[in-house]
Short mmCIF file of C-alpha atoms in Angstrom, two decimals:
data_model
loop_
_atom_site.label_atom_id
_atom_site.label_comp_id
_atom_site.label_asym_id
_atom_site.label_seq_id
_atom_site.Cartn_x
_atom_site.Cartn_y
_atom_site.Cartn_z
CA UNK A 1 19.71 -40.69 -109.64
CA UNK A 2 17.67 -38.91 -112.06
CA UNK A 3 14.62 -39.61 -110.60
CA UNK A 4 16.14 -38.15 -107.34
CA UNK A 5 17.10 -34.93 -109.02
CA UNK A 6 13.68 -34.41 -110.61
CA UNK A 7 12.30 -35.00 -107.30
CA UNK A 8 14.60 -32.64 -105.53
CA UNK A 9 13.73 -30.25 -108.41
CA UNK A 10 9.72 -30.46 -107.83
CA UNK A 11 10.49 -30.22 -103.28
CA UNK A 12 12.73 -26.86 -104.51
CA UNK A 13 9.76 -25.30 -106.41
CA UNK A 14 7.16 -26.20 -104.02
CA UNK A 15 9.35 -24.98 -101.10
CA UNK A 16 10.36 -21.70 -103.38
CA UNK A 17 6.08 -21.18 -103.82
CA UNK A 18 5.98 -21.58 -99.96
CA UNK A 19 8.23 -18.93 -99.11
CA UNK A 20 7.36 -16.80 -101.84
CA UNK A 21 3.30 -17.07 -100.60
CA UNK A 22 5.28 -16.66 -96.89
CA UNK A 23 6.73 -13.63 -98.35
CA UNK A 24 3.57 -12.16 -100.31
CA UNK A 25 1.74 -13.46 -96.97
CA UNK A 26 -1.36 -13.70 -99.51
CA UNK A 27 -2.00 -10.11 -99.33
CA UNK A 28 -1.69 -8.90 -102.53
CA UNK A 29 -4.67 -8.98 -105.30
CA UNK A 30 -4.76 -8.22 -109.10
CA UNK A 31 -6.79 -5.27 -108.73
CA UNK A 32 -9.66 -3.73 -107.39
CA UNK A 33 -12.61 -5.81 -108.76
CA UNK A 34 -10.31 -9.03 -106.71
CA UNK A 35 -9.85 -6.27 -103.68
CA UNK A 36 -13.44 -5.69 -102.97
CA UNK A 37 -14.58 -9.15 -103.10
CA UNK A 38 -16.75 -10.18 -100.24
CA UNK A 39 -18.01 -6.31 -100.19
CA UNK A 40 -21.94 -7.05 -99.92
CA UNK A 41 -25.31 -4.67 -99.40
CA UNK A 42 -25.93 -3.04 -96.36
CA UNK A 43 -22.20 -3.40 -95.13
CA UNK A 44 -20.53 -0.19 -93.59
CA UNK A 45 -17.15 0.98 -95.37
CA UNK A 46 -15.03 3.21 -94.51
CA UNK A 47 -13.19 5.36 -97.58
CA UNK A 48 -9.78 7.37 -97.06
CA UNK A 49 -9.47 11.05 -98.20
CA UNK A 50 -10.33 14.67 -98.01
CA UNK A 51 -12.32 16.08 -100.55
CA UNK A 52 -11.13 14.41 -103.50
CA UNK A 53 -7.21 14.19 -101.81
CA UNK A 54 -6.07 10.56 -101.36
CA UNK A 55 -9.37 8.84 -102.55
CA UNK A 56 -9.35 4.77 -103.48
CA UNK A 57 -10.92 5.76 -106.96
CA UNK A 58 -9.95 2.37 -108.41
CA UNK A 59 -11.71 0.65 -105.40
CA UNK A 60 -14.19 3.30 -105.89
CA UNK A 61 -14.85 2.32 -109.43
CA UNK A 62 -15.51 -1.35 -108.90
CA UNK A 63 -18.17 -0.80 -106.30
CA UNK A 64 -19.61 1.70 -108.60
CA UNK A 65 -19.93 -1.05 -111.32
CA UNK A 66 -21.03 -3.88 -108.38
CA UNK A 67 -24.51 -4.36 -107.29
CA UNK A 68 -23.95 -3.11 -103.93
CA UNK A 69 -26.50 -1.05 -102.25
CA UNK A 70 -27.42 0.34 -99.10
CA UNK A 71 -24.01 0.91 -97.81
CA UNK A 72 -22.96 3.10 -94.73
CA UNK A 73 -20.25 4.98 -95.88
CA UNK A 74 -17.50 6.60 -93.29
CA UNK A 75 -15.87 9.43 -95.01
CA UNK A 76 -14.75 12.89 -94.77
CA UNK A 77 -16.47 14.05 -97.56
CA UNK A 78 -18.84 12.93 -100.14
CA UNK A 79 -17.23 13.47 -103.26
CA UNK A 80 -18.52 15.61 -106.16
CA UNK A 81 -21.07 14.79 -108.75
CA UNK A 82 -19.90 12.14 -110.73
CA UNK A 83 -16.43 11.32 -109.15
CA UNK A 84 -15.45 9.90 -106.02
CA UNK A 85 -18.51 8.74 -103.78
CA UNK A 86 -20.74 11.08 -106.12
CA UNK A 87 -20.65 7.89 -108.22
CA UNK A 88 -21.88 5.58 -105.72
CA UNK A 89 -24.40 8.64 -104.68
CA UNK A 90 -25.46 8.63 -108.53
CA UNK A 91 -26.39 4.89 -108.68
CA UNK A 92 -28.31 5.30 -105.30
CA UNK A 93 -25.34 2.68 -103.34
CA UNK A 94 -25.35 4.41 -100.18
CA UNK A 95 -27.76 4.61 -97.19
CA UNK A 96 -25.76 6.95 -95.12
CA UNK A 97 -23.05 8.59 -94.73
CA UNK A 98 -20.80 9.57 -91.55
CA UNK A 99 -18.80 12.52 -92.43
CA UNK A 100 -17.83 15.86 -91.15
CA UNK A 101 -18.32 18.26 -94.32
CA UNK A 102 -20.35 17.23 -97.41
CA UNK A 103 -20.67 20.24 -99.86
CA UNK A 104 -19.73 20.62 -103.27
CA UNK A 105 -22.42 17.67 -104.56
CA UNK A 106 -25.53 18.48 -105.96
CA UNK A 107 -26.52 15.18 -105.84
CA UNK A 108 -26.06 14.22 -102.62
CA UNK A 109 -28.32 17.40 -101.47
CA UNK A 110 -31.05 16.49 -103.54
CA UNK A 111 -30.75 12.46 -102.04
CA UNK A 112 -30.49 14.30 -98.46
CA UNK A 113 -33.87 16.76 -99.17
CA UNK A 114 -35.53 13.46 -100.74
CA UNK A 115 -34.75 11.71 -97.43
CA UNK A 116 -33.61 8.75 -99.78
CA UNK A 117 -29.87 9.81 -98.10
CA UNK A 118 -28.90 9.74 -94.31
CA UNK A 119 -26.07 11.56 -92.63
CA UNK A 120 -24.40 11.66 -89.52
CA UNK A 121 -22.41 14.89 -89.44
CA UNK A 122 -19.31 14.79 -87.18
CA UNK A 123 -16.56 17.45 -86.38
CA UNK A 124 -13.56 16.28 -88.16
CA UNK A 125 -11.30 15.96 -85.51
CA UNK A 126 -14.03 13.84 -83.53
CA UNK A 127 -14.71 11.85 -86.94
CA UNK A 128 -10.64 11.02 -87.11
CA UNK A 129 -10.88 10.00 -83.52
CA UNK A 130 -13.54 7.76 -83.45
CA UNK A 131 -11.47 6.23 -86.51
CA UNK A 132 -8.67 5.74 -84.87
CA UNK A 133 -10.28 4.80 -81.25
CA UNK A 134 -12.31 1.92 -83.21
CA UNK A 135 -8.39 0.77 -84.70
CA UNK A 136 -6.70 0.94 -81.44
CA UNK A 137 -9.38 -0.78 -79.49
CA UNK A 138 -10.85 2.22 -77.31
CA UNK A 139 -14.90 2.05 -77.12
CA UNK A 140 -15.06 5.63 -75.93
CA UNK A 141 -13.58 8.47 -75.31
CA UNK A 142 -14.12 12.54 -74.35
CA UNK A 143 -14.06 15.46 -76.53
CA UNK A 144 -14.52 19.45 -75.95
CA UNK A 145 -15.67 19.62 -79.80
CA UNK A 146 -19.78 20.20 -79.62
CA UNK A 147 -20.49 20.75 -76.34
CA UNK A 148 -23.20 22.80 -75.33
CA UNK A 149 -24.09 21.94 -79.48
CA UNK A 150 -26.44 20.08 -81.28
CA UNK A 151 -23.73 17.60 -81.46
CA UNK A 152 -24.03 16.86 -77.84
CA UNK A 153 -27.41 16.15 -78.18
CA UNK A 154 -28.01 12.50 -76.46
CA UNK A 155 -24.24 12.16 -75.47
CA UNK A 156 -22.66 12.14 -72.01
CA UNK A 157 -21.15 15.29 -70.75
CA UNK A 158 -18.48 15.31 -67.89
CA UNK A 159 -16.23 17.84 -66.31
CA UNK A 160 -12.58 17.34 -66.11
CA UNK A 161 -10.55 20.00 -64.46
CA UNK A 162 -12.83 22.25 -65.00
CA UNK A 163 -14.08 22.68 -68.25
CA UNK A 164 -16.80 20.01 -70.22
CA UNK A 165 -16.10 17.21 -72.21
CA UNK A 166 -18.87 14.82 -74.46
CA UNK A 167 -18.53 11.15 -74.39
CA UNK A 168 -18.23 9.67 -78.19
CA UNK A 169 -17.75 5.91 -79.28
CA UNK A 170 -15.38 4.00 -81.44
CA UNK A 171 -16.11 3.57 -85.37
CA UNK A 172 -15.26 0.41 -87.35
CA UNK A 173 -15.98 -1.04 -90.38
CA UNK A 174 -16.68 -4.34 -92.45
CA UNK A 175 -13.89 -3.28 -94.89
CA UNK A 176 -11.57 -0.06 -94.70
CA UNK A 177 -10.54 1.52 -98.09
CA UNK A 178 -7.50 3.50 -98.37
CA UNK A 179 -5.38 4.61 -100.83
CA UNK A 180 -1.32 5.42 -100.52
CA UNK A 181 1.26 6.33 -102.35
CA UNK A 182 3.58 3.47 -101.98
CA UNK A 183 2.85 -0.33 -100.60
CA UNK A 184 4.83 -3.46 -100.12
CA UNK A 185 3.83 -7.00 -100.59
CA UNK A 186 3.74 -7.37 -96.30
CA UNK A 187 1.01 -4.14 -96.74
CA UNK A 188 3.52 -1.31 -95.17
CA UNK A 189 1.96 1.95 -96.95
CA UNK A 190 3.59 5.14 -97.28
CA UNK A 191 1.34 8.50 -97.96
CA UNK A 192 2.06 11.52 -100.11
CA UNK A 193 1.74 15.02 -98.74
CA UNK A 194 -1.88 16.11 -97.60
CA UNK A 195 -3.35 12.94 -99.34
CA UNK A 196 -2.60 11.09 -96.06
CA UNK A 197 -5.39 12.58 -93.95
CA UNK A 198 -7.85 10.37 -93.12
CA UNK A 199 -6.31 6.82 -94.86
CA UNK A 200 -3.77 6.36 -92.00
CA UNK A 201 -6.19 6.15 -89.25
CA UNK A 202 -8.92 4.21 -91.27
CA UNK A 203 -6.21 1.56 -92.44
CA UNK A 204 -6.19 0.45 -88.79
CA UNK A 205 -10.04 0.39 -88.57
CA UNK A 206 -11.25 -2.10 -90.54
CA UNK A 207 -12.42 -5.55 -89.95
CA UNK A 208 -10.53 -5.83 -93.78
CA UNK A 209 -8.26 -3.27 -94.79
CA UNK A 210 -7.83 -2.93 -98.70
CA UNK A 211 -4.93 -0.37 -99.51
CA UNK A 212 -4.45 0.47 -103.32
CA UNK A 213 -1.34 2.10 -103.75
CA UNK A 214 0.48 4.13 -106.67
CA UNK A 215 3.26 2.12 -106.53
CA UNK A 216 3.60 -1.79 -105.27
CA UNK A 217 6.81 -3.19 -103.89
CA UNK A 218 8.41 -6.13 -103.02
CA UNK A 219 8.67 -6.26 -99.08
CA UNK A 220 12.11 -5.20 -98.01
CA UNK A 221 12.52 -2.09 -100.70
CA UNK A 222 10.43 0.62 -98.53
CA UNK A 223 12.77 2.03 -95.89
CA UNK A 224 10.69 0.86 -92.73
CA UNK A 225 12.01 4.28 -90.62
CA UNK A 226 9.47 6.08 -93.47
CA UNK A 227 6.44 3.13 -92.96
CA UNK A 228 3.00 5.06 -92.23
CA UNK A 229 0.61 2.61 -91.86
CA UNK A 230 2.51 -1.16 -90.38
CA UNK A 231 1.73 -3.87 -92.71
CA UNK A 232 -0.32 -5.62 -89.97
CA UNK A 233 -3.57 -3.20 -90.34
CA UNK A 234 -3.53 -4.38 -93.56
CA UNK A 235 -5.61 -7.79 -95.29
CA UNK A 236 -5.49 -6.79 -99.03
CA UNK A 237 -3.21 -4.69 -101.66
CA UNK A 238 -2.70 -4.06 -105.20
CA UNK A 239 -1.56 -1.63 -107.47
CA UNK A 240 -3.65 0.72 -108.68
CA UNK A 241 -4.00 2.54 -112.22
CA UNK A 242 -4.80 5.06 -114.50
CA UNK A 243 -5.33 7.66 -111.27
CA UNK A 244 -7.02 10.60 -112.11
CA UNK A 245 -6.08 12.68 -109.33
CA UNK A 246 -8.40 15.85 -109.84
CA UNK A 247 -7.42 18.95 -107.96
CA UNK A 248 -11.80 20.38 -106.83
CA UNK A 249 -10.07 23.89 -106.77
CA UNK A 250 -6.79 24.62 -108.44
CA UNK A 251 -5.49 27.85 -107.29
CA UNK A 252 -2.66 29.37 -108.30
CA UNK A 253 0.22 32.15 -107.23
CA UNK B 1 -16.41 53.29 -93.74
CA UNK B 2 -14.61 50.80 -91.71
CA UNK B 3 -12.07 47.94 -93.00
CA UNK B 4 -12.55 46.14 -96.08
CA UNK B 5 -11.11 42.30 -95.97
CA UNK B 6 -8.14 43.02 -95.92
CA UNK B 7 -8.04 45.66 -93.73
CA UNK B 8 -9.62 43.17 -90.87
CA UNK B 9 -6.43 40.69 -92.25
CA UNK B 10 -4.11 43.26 -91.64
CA UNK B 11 -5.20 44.08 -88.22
CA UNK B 12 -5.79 40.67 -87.14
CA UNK B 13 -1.70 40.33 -88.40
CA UNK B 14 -0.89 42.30 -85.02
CA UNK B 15 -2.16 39.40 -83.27
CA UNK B 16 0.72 37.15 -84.08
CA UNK B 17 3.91 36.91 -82.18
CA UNK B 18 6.86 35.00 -82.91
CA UNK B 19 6.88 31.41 -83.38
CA UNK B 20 3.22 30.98 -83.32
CA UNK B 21 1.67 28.01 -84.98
CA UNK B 22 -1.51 29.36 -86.39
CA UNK B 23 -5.13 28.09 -87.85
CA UNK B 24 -6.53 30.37 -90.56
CA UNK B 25 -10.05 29.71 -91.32
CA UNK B 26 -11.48 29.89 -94.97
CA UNK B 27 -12.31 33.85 -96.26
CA UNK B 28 -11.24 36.56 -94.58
CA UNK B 29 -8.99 34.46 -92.13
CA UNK B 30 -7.15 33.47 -94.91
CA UNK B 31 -5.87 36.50 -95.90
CA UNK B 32 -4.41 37.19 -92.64
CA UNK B 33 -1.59 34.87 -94.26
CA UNK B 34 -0.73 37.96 -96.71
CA UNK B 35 0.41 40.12 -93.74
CA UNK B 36 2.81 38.59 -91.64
CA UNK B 37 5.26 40.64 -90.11
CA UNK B 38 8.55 40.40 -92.31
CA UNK B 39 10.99 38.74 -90.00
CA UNK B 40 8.68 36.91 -87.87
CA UNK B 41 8.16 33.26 -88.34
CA UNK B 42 4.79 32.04 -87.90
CA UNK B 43 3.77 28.43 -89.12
CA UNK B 44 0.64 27.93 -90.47
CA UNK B 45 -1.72 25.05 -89.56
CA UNK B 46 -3.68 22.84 -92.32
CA UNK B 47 -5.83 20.85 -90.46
CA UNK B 48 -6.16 17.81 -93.32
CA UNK B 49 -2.58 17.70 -92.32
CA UNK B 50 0.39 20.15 -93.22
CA UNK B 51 1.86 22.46 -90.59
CA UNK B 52 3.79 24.67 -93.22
CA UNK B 53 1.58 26.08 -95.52
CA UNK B 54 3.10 27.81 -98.31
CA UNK B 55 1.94 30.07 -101.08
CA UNK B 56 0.01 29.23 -104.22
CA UNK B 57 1.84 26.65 -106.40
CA UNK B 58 2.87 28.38 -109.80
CA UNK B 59 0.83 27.25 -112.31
CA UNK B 60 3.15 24.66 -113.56
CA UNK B 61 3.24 23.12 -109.97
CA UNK B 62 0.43 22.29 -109.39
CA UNK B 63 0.07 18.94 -107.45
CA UNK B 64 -3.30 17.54 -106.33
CA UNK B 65 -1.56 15.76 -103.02
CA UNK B 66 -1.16 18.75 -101.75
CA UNK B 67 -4.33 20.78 -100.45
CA UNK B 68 -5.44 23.29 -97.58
CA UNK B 69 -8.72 23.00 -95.93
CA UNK B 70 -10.30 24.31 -98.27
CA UNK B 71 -9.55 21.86 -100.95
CA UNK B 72 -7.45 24.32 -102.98
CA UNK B 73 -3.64 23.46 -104.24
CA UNK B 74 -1.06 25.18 -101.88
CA UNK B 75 2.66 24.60 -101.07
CA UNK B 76 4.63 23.85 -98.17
CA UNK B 77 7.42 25.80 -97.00
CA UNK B 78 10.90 24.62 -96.08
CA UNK B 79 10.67 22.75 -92.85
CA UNK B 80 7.14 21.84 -93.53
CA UNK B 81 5.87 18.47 -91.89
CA UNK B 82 2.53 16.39 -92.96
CA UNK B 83 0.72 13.70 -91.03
CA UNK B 84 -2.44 11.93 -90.72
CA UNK B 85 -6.04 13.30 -89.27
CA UNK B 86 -5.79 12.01 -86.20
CA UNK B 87 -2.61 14.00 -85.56
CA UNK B 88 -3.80 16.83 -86.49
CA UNK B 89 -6.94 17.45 -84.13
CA UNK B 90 -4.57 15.91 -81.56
CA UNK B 91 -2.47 19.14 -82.19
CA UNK B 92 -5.43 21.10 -82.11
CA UNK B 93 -7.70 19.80 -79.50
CA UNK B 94 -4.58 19.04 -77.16
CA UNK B 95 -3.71 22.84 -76.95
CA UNK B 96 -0.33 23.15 -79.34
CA UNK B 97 -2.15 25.53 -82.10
CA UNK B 98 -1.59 28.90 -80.23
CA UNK B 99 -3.78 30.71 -81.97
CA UNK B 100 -7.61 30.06 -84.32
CA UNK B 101 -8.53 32.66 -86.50
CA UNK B 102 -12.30 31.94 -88.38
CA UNK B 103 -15.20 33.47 -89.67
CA UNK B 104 -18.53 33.52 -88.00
CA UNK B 105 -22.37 34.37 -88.90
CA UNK B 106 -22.95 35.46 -85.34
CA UNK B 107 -21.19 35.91 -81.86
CA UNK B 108 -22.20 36.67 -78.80
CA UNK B 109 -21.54 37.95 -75.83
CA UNK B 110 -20.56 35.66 -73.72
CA UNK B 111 -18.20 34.07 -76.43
CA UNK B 112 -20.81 31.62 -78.23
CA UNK B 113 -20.37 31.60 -82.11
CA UNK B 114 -22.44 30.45 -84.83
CA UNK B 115 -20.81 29.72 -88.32
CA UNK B 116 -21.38 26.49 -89.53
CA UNK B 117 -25.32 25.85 -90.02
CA UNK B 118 -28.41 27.97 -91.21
CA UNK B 119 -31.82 26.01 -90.78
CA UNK B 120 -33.54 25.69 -93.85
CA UNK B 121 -30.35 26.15 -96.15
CA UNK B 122 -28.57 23.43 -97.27
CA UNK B 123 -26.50 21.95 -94.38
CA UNK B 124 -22.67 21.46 -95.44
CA UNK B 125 -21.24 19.87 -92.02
CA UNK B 126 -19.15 22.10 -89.45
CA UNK B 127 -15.67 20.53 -90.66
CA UNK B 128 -12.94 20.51 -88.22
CA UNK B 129 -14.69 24.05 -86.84
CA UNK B 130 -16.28 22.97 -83.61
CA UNK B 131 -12.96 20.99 -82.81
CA UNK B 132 -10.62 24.34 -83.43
CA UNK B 133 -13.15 26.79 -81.39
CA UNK B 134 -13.24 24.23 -79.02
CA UNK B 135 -9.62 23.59 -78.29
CA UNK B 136 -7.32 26.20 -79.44
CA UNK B 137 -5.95 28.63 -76.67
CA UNK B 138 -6.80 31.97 -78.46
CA UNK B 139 -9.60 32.17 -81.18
CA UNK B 140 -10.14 35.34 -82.96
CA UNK B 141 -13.49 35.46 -85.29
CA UNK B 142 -12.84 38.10 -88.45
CA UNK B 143 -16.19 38.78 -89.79
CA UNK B 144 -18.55 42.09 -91.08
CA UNK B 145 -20.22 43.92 -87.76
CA UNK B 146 -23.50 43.41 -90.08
CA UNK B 147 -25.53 40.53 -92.25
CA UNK B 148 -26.07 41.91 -95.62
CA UNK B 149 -29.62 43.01 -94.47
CA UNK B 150 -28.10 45.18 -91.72
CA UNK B 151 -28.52 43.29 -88.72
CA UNK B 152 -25.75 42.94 -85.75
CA UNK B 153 -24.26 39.93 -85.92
CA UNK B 154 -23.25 40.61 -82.68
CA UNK B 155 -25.67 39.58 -80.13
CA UNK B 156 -26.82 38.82 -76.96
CA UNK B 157 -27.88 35.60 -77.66
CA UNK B 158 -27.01 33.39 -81.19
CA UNK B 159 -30.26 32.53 -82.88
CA UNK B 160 -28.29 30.47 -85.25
CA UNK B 161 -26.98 26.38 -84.34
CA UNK B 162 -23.69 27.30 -81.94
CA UNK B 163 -20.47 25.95 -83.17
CA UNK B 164 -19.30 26.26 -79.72
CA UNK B 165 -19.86 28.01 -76.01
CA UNK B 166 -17.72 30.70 -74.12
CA UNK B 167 -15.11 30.07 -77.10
CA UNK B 168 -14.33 33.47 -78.82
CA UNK B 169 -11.96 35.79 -76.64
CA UNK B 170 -11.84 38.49 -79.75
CA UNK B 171 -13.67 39.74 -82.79
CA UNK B 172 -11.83 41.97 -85.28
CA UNK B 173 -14.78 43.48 -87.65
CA UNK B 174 -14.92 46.01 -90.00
CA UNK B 175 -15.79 48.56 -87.67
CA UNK B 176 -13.99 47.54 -84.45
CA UNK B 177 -12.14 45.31 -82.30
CA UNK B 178 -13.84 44.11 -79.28
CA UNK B 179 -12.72 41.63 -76.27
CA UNK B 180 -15.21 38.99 -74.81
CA UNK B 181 -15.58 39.55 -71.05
CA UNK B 182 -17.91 38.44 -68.14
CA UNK B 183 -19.60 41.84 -68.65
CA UNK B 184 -19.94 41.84 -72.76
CA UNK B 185 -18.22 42.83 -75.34
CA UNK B 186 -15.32 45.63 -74.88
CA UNK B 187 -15.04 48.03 -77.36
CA UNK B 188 -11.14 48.53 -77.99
CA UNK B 189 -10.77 50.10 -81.12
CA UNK B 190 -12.65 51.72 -83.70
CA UNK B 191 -11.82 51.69 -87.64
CA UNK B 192 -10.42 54.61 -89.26
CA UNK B 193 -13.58 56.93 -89.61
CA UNK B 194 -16.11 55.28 -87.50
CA UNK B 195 -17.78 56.84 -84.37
CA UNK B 196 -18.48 54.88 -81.49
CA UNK B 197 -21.88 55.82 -81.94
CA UNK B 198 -22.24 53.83 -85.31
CA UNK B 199 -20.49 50.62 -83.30
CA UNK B 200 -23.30 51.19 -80.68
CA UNK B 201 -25.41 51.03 -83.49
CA UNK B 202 -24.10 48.28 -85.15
CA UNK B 203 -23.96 46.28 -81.60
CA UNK B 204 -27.29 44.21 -80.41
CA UNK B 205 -24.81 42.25 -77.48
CA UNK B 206 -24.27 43.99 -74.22
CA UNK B 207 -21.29 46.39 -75.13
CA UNK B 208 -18.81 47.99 -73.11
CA UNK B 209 -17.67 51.15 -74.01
CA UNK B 210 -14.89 52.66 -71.40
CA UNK B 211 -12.74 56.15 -72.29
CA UNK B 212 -11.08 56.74 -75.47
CA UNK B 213 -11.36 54.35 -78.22
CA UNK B 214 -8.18 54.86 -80.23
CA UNK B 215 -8.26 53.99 -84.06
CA UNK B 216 -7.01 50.63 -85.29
CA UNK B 217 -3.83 51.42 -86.69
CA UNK B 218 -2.86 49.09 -89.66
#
């Protein structure tokens, strides 16, 4: 009888581990240094944000203390010296970047006058686009933006109704990077404010999605009629710390 | 002689009408903001995504989730809404922004404009311009009639990288407010002080001057 009850006990816990791991669906890490793992050279990432609005800096800070070089980096913006991508850019990490505005980073324009630096430069709408086309499964697609620019240059035009349209492709990455304000265990994210912009459509773009989030919940507690990003886009999640947050230009009334 | 900034804001404010969602470029377009019409509600476009933009956050309230464009703190107003990239250039490139108001280096006239790249300067990236000039309905470009050195910056041809073709429809400058037509430019109004002669001047672009030009009146 005894023996029964202990072995009822040990069938309990294993069967409580079971649904907790069906419940955690393996999706959540410790932290970013666990998150990144599997990031190698030469791999193309994509990073969520605008300027330095909604960045992964804890992600960021891990690759910045990896050995991982040459990356292709899909991002708005570029950072600024010393924070955000400008620390990749300062330890020479990434081969290009794909982005639609990269000012405010003196680094970066002495790596792009050195030719040690590549970029693609994209209008922003077209950049998000191509983001979310590569998420949803759509090779190509048309766009007014940059016709009859140097934009255009090497792309299919075509008139529809009247007025021209360029052809541009999908984007995708090894691993997306985004950062929200609040996650569950399943990888539902919710963003705050403006620092949405680009992390929604790049959570559905990557061959791995990492989201580092503010706050990390246990499934069930976000209100899924408020769910951004569906937990499916995402592979990995943990919570996040000591955010700096840095405002590039605060004005005031 | 002519406008200063905010005298191009405040005439460019006459182009809003009620209910008009509206994208204000950085510099002078952004000032248009300070002279809405009292009464009329016009929401303001941020294309990293806010349509809502509010004033300046008081000092104390300052939160770095919440940017413009231009990467500075803002607000949002009541009834404000924020989404994702993708939703925003859908907005703008699938015609719901009613009206674009930017700054150029040069226009010309035929509607081409040229504001985001200068060969041998440092190239920053044309942001979400070439999507707005290429999408919105109505695009207004609020700029000086001349560089610093003196030269028109409105021409017959751009000799700076376009940002987009056959886009502008009106240019509000210091000195006056023109149309883009099949024909050239169309001189409509003059700024307080300024002769049509000086705007001739000032113009390199085929320009169409037709009866009286009335002063702006801000």
């Amino acid at each position: 009888m005894k023996e029964l009850f202990a072995n009822l006990l040990i069938l309990f816990r294993i069967s409580i581990n079971l649904w907790e791991i069906l419940l955690t669906m393996n999706k959540v890490v410790k932290n970013a240094l666990e998150a990144i793992h599997g990031i190698e050279s030469n791999m193309t990432l994509m990073l969520g944000g605008f300027g330095l609005c909604g960045i992964p800096e804890n992600c960021i800070a891990a690759l910045a203390a990896s050995d991982v070089t040459g990356l292709t980096c899909i991002s708005n913006n570029a950072g600024v010296d010393g924070f955000g991508l400008g620390m990749l850019l300062r330890r020479h990490q990434i081969r290009k970047m794909i982005s639609s505005y990269v000012g405010e980073n003196k680094e970066f324009e002495r790596q792009l006058l050195s030719g040690e630096l590549e970029v693609e430069l994209t209008p922003q709408g077209t950049l998000a686009e191509r983001i979310r086309a590569g998420g949803a499964g759509i090779p190509a697609f048309f766009v007014p933006a940059g016709y009859g620019t140097e934009v255009a240059l090497g792309k299919p035009v075509r008139d529809f109704d009247g007025k021209m349209y360029l052809e541009e492709h999908w984007l995708k990455a090894d691993f997306a990077i985004v950062k929200a304000w609040k996650g569950d265990t399943h990888g539902n994210l919710v963003y705050r404010f403006t620092a949405n912009n680009f992390n929604q459509a790049m959570a559905t773009a990557g061959k791995i999605t990492i989201a580092e989030v503010e706050e990390l919940v246990p499934a069930g507690e976000l209100d899924p009629n408020y769910i951004h990003t569906p937990g499916v886009f995402v592979q990995r999640i943990f919570q996040g710390t000591s955010y700096e947050k840095r405002v590039e230009f605060a004005t005031t009334s | 002689m002519g406008l200063d900034k905010n005298g191009i804001a405040k005439r460019i404010a006459r182009e809003l009408h009620d209910g008009y969602y509206v994208n204000l470029g950085i510099g002078i377009p952004t000032l248009v903001a300070n002279y809405i019409p009292a009464g009329m509600q016009i929401v303001l476009q941020s294309e990293n995504g806010l349509l809502g933009i509010g004033p300046f956050p008081a000092p104390d309230a300052l939160d770095p989730d919440l940017i413009n464009a231009g990467k500075q703190t803002i607000t949002a107003v009541p009834g404000a809404a924020f989404f994702d990239s993708a939703a925003s250039f859908a907005m703008i490139r699938g015609g719901h922004i009613d009206l674009t108001v930017l700054g150029a280096f040069e226009v010309s006239d035929t509607g081409d404009i040229a504001s985001w790249k200068i060969p041998g300067k440092l190239v920053k990236g044309m942001g979400g311009a070439m999507d707005l000039v290429a999408s919105a309905k109505n695009i207004i470009v609020a700029m000086m009639h001349t560089n610093p050195q003196g030269e028109s910056k409105l021409l017959k041809k751009c000799s700076l990288p376009l940002t987009g073709v056959s886009v502008v429809k009106r240019i509000v400058t210091d000195l006056a407010v023109l149309d883009v037509t099949p024909r050239g430019f169309k001189l409509l109004e003059r700024a307080p002080g300024v002769s049509v002669q000086e705007i001739i001047n000032a113009t390199e672009g085929r320009l169409i001057v037709e009866g009286e030009i009335p002063e702006i009146g801000i």
